[in-house]
């Protein structure tokens, strides 16, 4: 009886399997958050009037703050919601960069040139 | 719809108001023939407030994180297979004693 109980406990604690649709839902949530915040960062950079490299530095600062915010939302224990920590920290960086530059030039034209 | 959405809309409104103030400030500088270096202090404060509100909305509006452990308390009864109608239980296996303590 003791050995069969030990076997059943090992059966229930296999870590590599997880609920994939929940993982997809979590990834969609971070993607949406990052995209929205890149757009807001672009509009901000355009209003302030950043030129050149300073704007990209501003984008990376905002993305770092977003990463910290997402970690806080996940309760600083990414194991419960994601399979690897890199996903939550570095997932949407480059995709958001395009949106950032688009809205940065848009807002800059609107405020400073028009 | 819910609070995150309202806060996000509010943040965007504050940002557009800050943009309009900056446009007016540039018009003023053009009249006084000075260089534009940075927006005035009240616009910067408005931008920081708008950024904080939008950041809060972006973290709460898209949805909650769901746990991915298969045996946590909120993931129960999500793994009913699609062909449960075809399963029969009245076979010889019903004579075995149950070995796994299952959560129902």
XYZ file of N, CA and C in Angstrom:
654
model
N 0.838 -1.211 0.000
C 0.000 0.000 0.000
C 0.864 1.248 0.000
N 1.950 1.211 0.778
C 2.800 2.413 0.855
C 3.437 2.714 -0.493
N 3.873 1.658 -1.216
C 4.562 1.909 -2.483
C 3.581 2.436 -3.514
N 2.320 1.953 -3.483
C 1.374 2.449 -4.488
C 1.025 3.909 -4.217
N 0.996 4.310 -2.939
C 0.721 5.724 -2.654
C 1.845 6.598 -3.148
N 3.095 6.096 -2.987
C 4.228 6.911 -3.437
C 4.168 7.051 -4.959
N 3.740 5.979 -5.628
C 3.660 6.059 -7.083
C 2.627 7.072 -7.520
N 1.501 7.100 -6.816
C 0.461 8.028 -7.248
C 0.896 9.462 -7.006
N 1.684 9.695 -5.959
C 2.138 11.059 -5.719
C 3.088 11.510 -6.825
N 3.965 10.592 -7.288
C 4.854 10.976 -8.382
C 4.049 11.265 -9.638
N 2.934 10.532 -9.825
C 2.145 10.711 -11.040
C 1.523 12.099 -11.084
N 1.148 12.628 -9.904
C 0.419 13.899 -9.914
C 1.345 15.098 -9.951
N 2.676 14.918 -9.802
C 3.525 16.098 -9.704
C 4.480 16.186 -10.870
N 4.030 15.845 -12.096
C 4.947 16.001 -13.227
C 4.861 17.438 -13.726
N 5.964 18.153 -13.635
C 5.975 19.576 -13.922
C 5.936 19.885 -15.425
N 6.561 19.097 -16.320
C 6.610 19.534 -17.714
C 5.245 19.693 -18.372
N 4.193 19.066 -17.890
C 2.896 19.294 -18.544
C 2.196 20.452 -17.855
N 1.570 21.293 -18.662
C 0.826 22.393 -18.092
C -0.325 22.710 -19.019
N -1.198 23.555 -18.572
C -2.366 23.899 -19.360
C -1.953 24.884 -20.443
N -1.924 24.418 -21.690
C -1.360 25.245 -22.749
C -2.254 26.426 -23.087
N -3.575 26.260 -22.932
C -4.409 27.403 -23.318
C -4.290 28.528 -22.306
N -4.034 28.193 -21.058
C -3.786 29.255 -20.083
C -2.482 29.972 -20.365
N -1.475 29.211 -20.801
C -0.206 29.846 -21.151
C -0.391 30.791 -22.326
N -1.181 30.356 -23.320
C -1.442 31.235 -24.465
C -2.182 32.478 -24.044
N -3.122 32.321 -23.117
C -3.859 33.477 -22.632
C -2.914 34.454 -21.939
N -1.987 33.917 -21.138
C -1.040 34.802 -20.457
C -0.146 35.529 -21.455
N 0.300 34.819 -22.496
C 1.156 35.462 -23.490
C 0.394 36.544 -24.240
N -0.886 36.296 -24.511
C -1.686 37.324 -25.195
C -1.821 38.556 -24.322
N -1.966 38.341 -23.006
C -2.105 39.470 -22.096
C -0.846 40.319 -22.117
N 0.363 39.681 -22.061
C 1.580 40.500 -22.074
C 1.741 41.188 -23.401
N 1.372 40.497 -24.503
C 1.513 41.134 -25.811
C 0.663 42.394 -25.891
N -0.593 42.281 -25.425
C -1.470 43.449 -25.471
C -0.931 44.583 -24.618
N -0.472 44.257 -23.414
C 0.045 45.302 -22.529
C 1.222 46.011 -23.166
N 2.153 45.204 -23.717
C 3.347 45.824 -24.280
C 3.033 46.677 -25.495
N 2.107 46.214 -26.345
C 1.789 47.004 -27.536
C 1.168 48.333 -27.149
N 0.217 48.284 -26.210
C -0.429 49.516 -25.794
C 0.585 50.481 -25.198
N 1.505 49.958 -24.370
C 2.464 50.845 -23.743
C 3.506 51.355 -24.729
N 3.822 50.594 -25.800
C 4.752 51.158 -26.795
C 4.097 52.314 -27.524
N 2.793 52.191 -27.810
C 2.111 53.295 -28.482
C 2.112 54.537 -27.591
N 1.795 54.342 -26.304
C 1.772 55.481 -25.390
C 3.163 56.095 -25.272
N 4.198 55.247 -25.213
C 5.568 55.766 -25.125
C 5.930 56.544 -26.379
N 5.444 56.077 -27.548
C 5.721 56.803 -28.786
C 5.091 58.182 -28.782
N 3.833 58.243 -28.355
C 3.155 59.541 -28.312
C 3.876 60.475 -27.343
N 4.312 59.927 -26.208
C 5.019 60.744 -25.221
C 6.322 61.279 -25.771
N 7.092 60.400 -26.447
C 8.380 60.827 -26.995
C 8.186 61.898 -28.049
N 7.085 61.791 -28.837
C 6.827 62.813 -29.838
C 6.465 64.138 -29.217
N 5.682 64.113 -28.127
C 5.269 65.367 -27.498
C 6.470 66.058 -26.861
N 7.310 65.300 -26.171
C 8.456 65.918 -25.492
C 9.455 66.422 -26.516
N 9.547 65.771 -27.682
C 10.432 66.263 -28.721
C 11.788 65.609 -28.714
N 11.840 64.317 -28.407
C 13.117 63.623 -28.431
C 13.610 63.487 -29.859
N 14.914 63.651 -30.027
C 15.523 63.469 -31.341
C 16.556 62.380 -31.262
N 16.540 61.453 -32.216
C 17.641 60.510 -32.315
C 17.679 59.487 -31.206
N 18.883 59.264 -30.670
C 19.116 58.137 -29.776
C 18.360 58.271 -28.458
N 18.114 59.504 -28.036
C 17.436 59.707 -26.746
C 16.068 59.053 -26.743
N 15.381 59.087 -27.904
C 14.072 58.480 -27.990
C 14.111 56.985 -27.781
N 15.130 56.329 -28.369
C 15.242 54.875 -28.206
C 15.575 54.515 -26.772
N 16.395 55.357 -26.136
C 16.691 55.129 -24.721
C 15.412 55.238 -23.901
N 14.578 56.227 -24.243
C 13.299 56.385 -23.557
C 12.428 55.148 -23.743
N 12.434 54.598 -24.979
C 11.630 53.392 -25.228
C 12.090 52.227 -24.360
N 13.415 52.052 -24.246
C 13.898 50.939 -23.435
C 13.597 51.151 -21.965
N 13.617 52.419 -21.513
C 13.267 52.686 -20.121
C 11.815 52.302 -19.868
N 10.923 52.698 -20.805
C 9.505 52.374 -20.615
C 9.287 50.869 -20.654
N 10.021 50.167 -21.520
C 9.863 48.710 -21.581
C 10.364 48.045 -20.315
N 11.429 48.597 -19.716
C 11.907 48.022 -18.462
C 10.888 48.219 -17.357
N 10.271 49.424 -17.335
C 9.245 49.648 -16.330
C 8.075 48.693 -16.557
N 7.744 48.435 -17.851
C 6.673 47.481 -18.158
C 7.009 46.094 -17.653
N 8.282 45.690 -17.834
C 8.672 44.356 -17.360
C 8.506 44.245 -15.861
N 8.917 45.303 -15.154
C 8.769 45.285 -13.702
C 7.293 45.218 -13.335
N 6.477 45.988 -14.055
C 5.045 45.964 -13.785
C 4.421 44.603 -14.043
N 4.846 43.936 -15.122
C 4.299 42.610 -15.425
C 4.746 41.593 -14.391
N 5.994 41.710 -13.925
C 6.444 40.807 -12.880
C 5.646 41.014 -11.609
N 5.324 42.288 -11.323
C 4.526 42.555 -10.125
C 3.127 41.996 -10.300
N 2.594 42.060 -11.520
C 1.264 41.514 -11.763
C 1.251 40.002 -11.600
N 2.382 39.360 -11.993
C 2.457 37.915 -11.835
C 2.865 37.525 -10.433
N 2.992 38.518 -9.532
C 3.292 38.205 -8.148
C 4.721 37.775 -7.929
N 5.626 38.165 -8.846
C 7.057 37.849 -8.747
C 7.336 36.358 -8.729
N 6.347 35.525 -9.062
C 6.624 34.099 -9.148
C 6.163 33.657 -10.526
N 7.065 33.773 -11.513
C 6.658 33.516 -12.889
C 6.382 32.046 -13.134
N 6.813 31.153 -12.219
C 6.603 29.725 -12.448
C 5.138 29.353 -12.462
N 4.330 30.168 -11.784
C 2.923 29.800 -11.684
C 2.183 30.107 -12.974
N 2.724 31.072 -13.787
C 1.968 31.518 -14.942
C 2.690 31.305 -16.254
N 4.010 31.096 -16.234
C 4.757 30.953 -17.475
C 5.730 29.803 -17.348
N 6.172 29.321 -18.510
C 7.112 28.209 -18.443
C 8.540 28.682 -18.313
N 8.853 29.868 -18.783
C 10.214 30.354 -18.579
C 10.179 31.840 -18.307
N 11.132 32.329 -17.515
C 11.121 33.728 -17.099
C 11.398 34.653 -18.272
N 12.156 34.187 -19.254
C 12.510 35.055 -20.384
C 11.289 35.537 -21.127
N 10.247 34.719 -21.136
C 9.049 35.120 -21.868
C 8.460 36.381 -21.289
N 8.325 36.411 -19.982
C 7.622 37.543 -19.409
C 8.488 38.797 -19.465
N 9.817 38.627 -19.481
C 10.655 39.812 -19.470
C 10.911 40.349 -20.867
N 11.161 39.465 -21.838
C 11.674 39.945 -23.114
C 10.781 39.634 -24.292
N 9.493 39.393 -24.065
C 8.717 38.860 -25.186
C 8.464 39.861 -26.295
N 7.842 40.992 -25.980
C 7.383 41.848 -27.063
C 8.260 43.042 -27.363
N 9.534 42.964 -27.025
C 10.404 44.132 -27.171
C 10.451 44.655 -28.588
N 10.841 43.819 -29.545
C 11.103 44.336 -30.889
C 9.819 44.621 -31.645
N 8.752 43.872 -31.364
C 7.485 44.176 -32.019
C 6.970 45.524 -31.600
N 7.136 45.839 -30.315
C 6.697 47.129 -29.836
C 7.536 48.275 -30.368
N 8.786 47.970 -30.750
C 9.679 49.034 -31.238
C 9.120 49.675 -32.495
N 8.546 48.851 -33.390
C 7.974 49.406 -34.625
C 6.830 50.349 -34.316
N 5.912 49.918 -33.420
C 4.784 50.770 -33.074
C 5.275 52.050 -32.413
N 6.334 51.909 -31.581
C 6.875 53.080 -30.910
C 7.360 54.115 -31.924
N 8.162 53.665 -32.901
C 8.716 54.610 -33.874
C 7.608 55.238 -34.703
N 6.593 54.436 -35.052
C 5.482 54.977 -35.844
C 4.778 56.112 -35.105
N 4.420 55.858 -33.853
C 3.680 56.888 -33.131
C 4.575 58.021 -32.666
N 5.869 57.743 -32.519
C 6.816 58.809 -32.189
C 6.876 59.818 -33.345
N 7.065 59.347 -34.568
C 7.121 60.275 -35.697
C 5.781 60.961 -35.910
N 4.699 60.231 -35.690
C 3.369 60.809 -35.868
C 3.140 61.968 -34.901
N 3.406 61.715 -33.605
C 3.175 62.755 -32.607
C 4.154 63.907 -32.796
N 5.411 63.600 -33.176
C 6.385 64.666 -33.369
C 5.957 65.597 -34.499
N 5.475 64.997 -35.599
C 4.979 65.834 -36.693
C 3.801 66.676 -36.243
N 2.895 66.053 -35.519
C 1.679 66.743 -35.110
C 2.001 67.945 -34.220
N 2.937 67.760 -33.278
C 3.163 68.796 -32.279
C 4.183 69.819 -32.754
N 5.248 69.369 -33.431
C 6.364 70.289 -33.658
C 6.456 70.819 -35.073
N 5.858 70.129 -36.021
C 6.087 70.548 -37.395
C 4.838 71.133 -38.018
N 3.697 70.590 -37.669
C 2.455 71.015 -38.299
C 2.094 72.456 -37.939
N -16.123 50.084 -19.893
C -16.641 48.808 -19.421
C -16.303 48.600 -17.961
N -15.008 48.467 -17.697
C -14.607 48.329 -16.305
C -13.573 49.392 -15.985
N -13.045 49.335 -14.773
C -12.248 50.452 -14.292
C -10.983 50.665 -15.119
N -10.338 49.582 -15.546
C -9.092 49.729 -16.304
C -9.305 50.486 -17.594
N -10.420 50.196 -18.270
C -10.718 50.868 -19.522
C -10.933 52.357 -19.297
N -11.706 52.697 -18.248
C -11.991 54.102 -17.972
C -10.703 54.855 -17.639
N -9.846 54.204 -16.830
C -8.574 54.845 -16.477
C -7.706 55.042 -17.716
N -7.732 54.067 -18.629
C -6.952 54.197 -19.862
C -7.434 55.341 -20.727
N -8.752 55.447 -20.873
C -9.315 56.550 -21.670
C -8.946 57.888 -21.048
N -9.002 57.942 -19.718
C -8.644 59.154 -19.001
C -7.191 59.525 -19.249
N -6.304 58.522 -19.203
C -4.888 58.776 -19.455
C -4.655 59.299 -20.858
N -5.362 58.721 -21.845
C -5.199 59.188 -23.227
C -5.705 60.612 -23.373
N -6.802 60.934 -22.663
C -7.314 62.312 -22.719
C -6.303 63.295 -22.129
N -5.681 62.896 -21.025
C -4.686 63.783 -20.408
C -3.502 63.979 -21.348
N -3.108 62.903 -22.036
C -1.987 63.029 -22.977
C -2.333 63.945 -24.134
N -3.575 63.850 -24.636
C -3.926 64.723 -25.773
C -4.020 66.167 -25.316
N -4.455 66.387 -24.072
C -4.477 67.750 -23.565
C -3.069 68.301 -23.430
N -2.143 67.437 -23.000
C -0.738 67.866 -22.900
C -0.180 68.192 -24.280
N -0.569 67.396 -25.310
C -0.105 67.674 -26.672
C -0.625 69.021 -27.144
N -1.876 69.304 -26.845
C -2.445 70.581 -27.269
C -1.760 71.734 -26.577
N -1.447 71.573 -25.287
C -0.730 72.634 -24.558
C 0.643 72.856 -25.154
N 1.297 71.775 -25.584
C 2.635 71.937 -26.168
C 2.544 72.665 -27.509
N 1.488 72.372 -28.278
C 1.334 73.086 -29.560
C 1.156 74.577 -29.313
N 0.346 74.906 -28.311
C 0.152 76.325 -28.003
C 1.441 76.966 -27.509
N 2.214 76.213 -26.724
C 3.481 76.738 -26.212
C 4.451 77.007 -27.349
N 4.467 76.127 -28.348
C 5.341 76.350 -29.501
C 4.914 77.571 -30.276
N 3.575 77.780 -30.390
C 3.100 78.985 -31.057
C 3.572 80.231 -30.343
N 3.534 80.159 -29.006
C 3.983 81.291 -28.199
C 5.474 81.549 -28.410
N 6.260 80.444 -28.462
C 7.702 80.608 -28.663
C 8.003 81.197 -30.036
N 7.166 80.828 -31.023
C 7.412 81.363 -32.364
C 7.199 82.868 -32.387
N 6.202 83.331 -31.612
C 5.955 84.777 -31.548
C 7.134 85.454 -30.871
N 7.625 84.844 -29.768
C 8.717 85.488 -29.028
C 10.066 85.168 -29.638
N 10.104 84.354 -30.693
C 11.313 84.020 -31.449
C 12.378 83.408 -30.570
N 11.970 82.396 -29.797
C 12.942 81.666 -28.981
C 13.014 80.232 -29.457
N 14.047 79.526 -28.974
C 14.227 78.128 -29.340
C 13.355 77.222 -28.473
N 12.938 76.101 -29.037
C 12.178 75.116 -28.260
C 13.148 74.084 -27.702
N 13.273 74.047 -26.385
C 14.162 73.026 -25.832
C 13.387 71.912 -25.165
N 12.417 72.277 -24.338
C 11.605 71.235 -23.700
C 10.244 71.841 -23.362
N 9.228 71.015 -23.202
C 7.912 71.545 -22.874
C 7.915 72.176 -21.487
N 6.923 73.054 -21.211
C 6.897 73.699 -19.897
C 6.603 72.707 -18.782
N 6.826 73.160 -17.548
C 6.817 72.252 -16.412
C 5.457 71.601 -16.200
N 4.375 72.384 -16.421
C 3.052 71.799 -16.160
C 2.737 70.700 -17.176
N 3.240 70.867 -18.410
C 3.023 69.826 -19.424
C 3.768 68.564 -19.043
N 4.988 68.735 -18.472
C 5.753 67.531 -18.088
C 5.047 66.801 -16.963
N 4.495 67.571 -16.011
C 3.749 66.928 -14.922
C 2.538 66.186 -15.475
N 1.838 66.842 -16.435
C 0.688 66.187 -17.060
C 1.088 64.910 -17.767
N 2.231 64.945 -18.445
C 2.691 63.758 -19.167
C 3.014 62.624 -18.207
N 3.616 62.951 -17.068
C 3.949 61.898 -16.105
C 2.675 61.288 -15.540
N 1.677 62.151 -15.246
C 0.414 61.623 -14.723
C -0.263 60.736 -15.769
N -0.275 61.225 -17.025
C -0.884 60.439 -18.098
C -0.185 59.108 -18.287
N 1.157 59.118 -18.216
C 1.910 57.872 -18.365
C 1.596 56.910 -17.242
N 1.497 57.407 -15.999
C 1.199 56.532 -14.869
C -0.183 55.905 -15.017
N -1.183 56.729 -15.430
C -2.529 56.199 -15.593
C -2.591 55.162 -16.704
N -1.905 55.447 -17.834
C -1.935 54.501 -18.951
C -1.210 53.215 -18.580
N -0.147 53.338 -17.807
C 0.577 52.136 -17.410
C -0.297 51.268 -16.506
N -1.008 51.908 -15.592
C -1.894 51.142 -14.722
C -2.994 50.472 -15.536
N -3.552 51.211 -16.499
C -4.610 50.635 -17.331
C -4.077 49.501 -18.187
N -2.840 49.635 -18.720
C -2.289 48.581 -19.583
C -2.000 47.326 -18.789
N -1.763 47.454 -17.483
C -1.489 46.248 -16.711
C -2.760 45.592 -16.214
N -3.862 46.329 -16.107
C -5.069 45.703 -15.575
C -6.105 45.405 -16.636
N -6.152 46.182 -17.739
C -7.239 45.979 -18.690
C -7.152 44.681 -19.508
N -5.982 44.252 -20.043
C -5.987 43.102 -20.942
C -6.431 41.805 -20.300
N -6.456 41.667 -19.009
C -6.957 40.439 -18.422
C -6.031 39.907 -17.360
N -6.517 38.911 -16.640
C -5.710 38.364 -15.553
C -4.814 37.252 -16.060
N -3.804 36.941 -15.271
C -2.972 35.788 -15.549
C -3.642 34.547 -14.991
N -3.658 33.493 -15.793
C -4.244 32.246 -15.323
C -3.137 31.264 -14.989
N -3.358 30.497 -13.948
C -2.329 29.569 -13.519
C -2.191 28.433 -14.516
N -0.946 27.973 -14.736
C -0.756 26.925 -15.729
C -0.459 25.576 -15.112
N -0.484 25.485 -13.788
C -0.289 24.166 -13.197
C -1.516 23.300 -13.442
N -1.306 22.049 -13.804
C -2.480 21.222 -14.110
C -3.295 20.859 -12.884
N -2.670 20.894 -11.714
C -3.440 20.477 -10.547
C -3.524 21.584 -9.511
N -3.707 22.816 -9.975
C -4.004 23.867 -9.001
C -5.508 23.957 -8.825
N -5.922 24.712 -7.820
C -7.330 24.648 -7.448
C -8.248 25.271 -8.469
N -7.716 26.153 -9.341
C -8.640 26.815 -10.245
C -8.663 26.168 -11.615
N -7.899 25.096 -11.815
C -7.867 24.431 -13.106
C -8.621 23.114 -13.083
N -9.564 22.976 -12.177
C -10.257 21.691 -12.084
C -11.259 21.548 -13.194
N -11.564 20.332 -13.567
C -12.605 20.014 -14.549
C -12.417 20.743 -15.866
N -11.184 21.105 -16.215
C -10.971 21.703 -17.523
C -10.481 20.670 -18.498
N -10.188 19.466 -18.051
C -9.593 18.490 -18.939
C -10.550 17.356 -19.243
N -11.841 17.622 -19.342
C -12.760 16.598 -19.819
C -12.475 16.372 -21.300
N -12.199 15.161 -21.696
C -11.892 14.948 -23.109
C -13.148 15.090 -23.960
N -12.923 15.328 -25.244
C -14.063 15.597 -26.114
C -14.872 14.339 -26.413
N -14.240 13.176 -26.279
C -14.979 11.964 -26.638
C -15.478 11.236 -25.399
N -15.860 12.010 -24.371
C -16.299 11.344 -23.148
C -17.585 10.572 -23.366
N -18.356 10.884 -24.421
C -19.572 10.131 -24.696
C -19.261 8.715 -25.126
N -18.062 8.492 -25.699
C -17.728 7.166 -26.210
C -17.076 6.272 -25.163
N -16.812 6.830 -23.993
C -16.115 6.019 -22.993
C -17.099 5.156 -22.233
N -16.710 3.901 -22.047
C -17.542 3.020 -21.222
C -16.735 2.646 -19.984
N -17.419 2.380 -18.925
C -16.728 2.026 -17.688
C -17.146 0.669 -17.166
N -18.004 0.012 -17.840
C -18.521 -1.266 -17.378
C -17.696 -2.403 -17.977
N -16.356 -2.317 -17.796
C -15.496 -3.392 -18.293
C -14.812 -4.054 -17.118
N -13.853 -4.954 -17.413
C -13.241 -5.738 -16.341
C -12.439 -4.878 -15.377
N -12.072 -3.634 -15.819
C -11.242 -2.804 -14.956
C -11.965 -2.296 -13.736
N -13.274 -2.453 -13.690
C -13.996 -1.918 -12.538
C -13.751 -2.735 -11.284
N -13.101 -3.899 -11.445
C -12.819 -4.727 -10.279
C -11.543 -4.302 -9.580
N -10.705 -3.420 -10.214
C -9.485 -2.973 -9.563
C -9.834 -1.963 -8.482
N -9.065 -1.981 -7.335
C -9.286 -0.927 -6.347
C -8.708 0.391 -6.861
N -9.339 1.531 -6.551
C -8.813 2.812 -7.045
C -7.497 3.151 -6.364
N -6.486 3.581 -7.165
C -5.162 3.824 -6.613
C -4.821 5.303 -6.494
N -5.414 6.107 -7.327
C -5.068 7.518 -7.320
C -6.175 8.280 -6.621
N -5.854 9.153 -5.701
C -6.921 9.942 -5.064
C -7.249 11.098 -6.004
N -8.451 11.068 -6.535
C -8.796 12.047 -7.548
C -9.597 13.173 -6.925
N -9.378 14.384 -7.448
C -10.138 15.535 -6.968
C -11.389 15.675 -7.800
N -12.534 15.712 -7.180
C -13.773 15.889 -7.938
C -14.378 17.247 -7.675
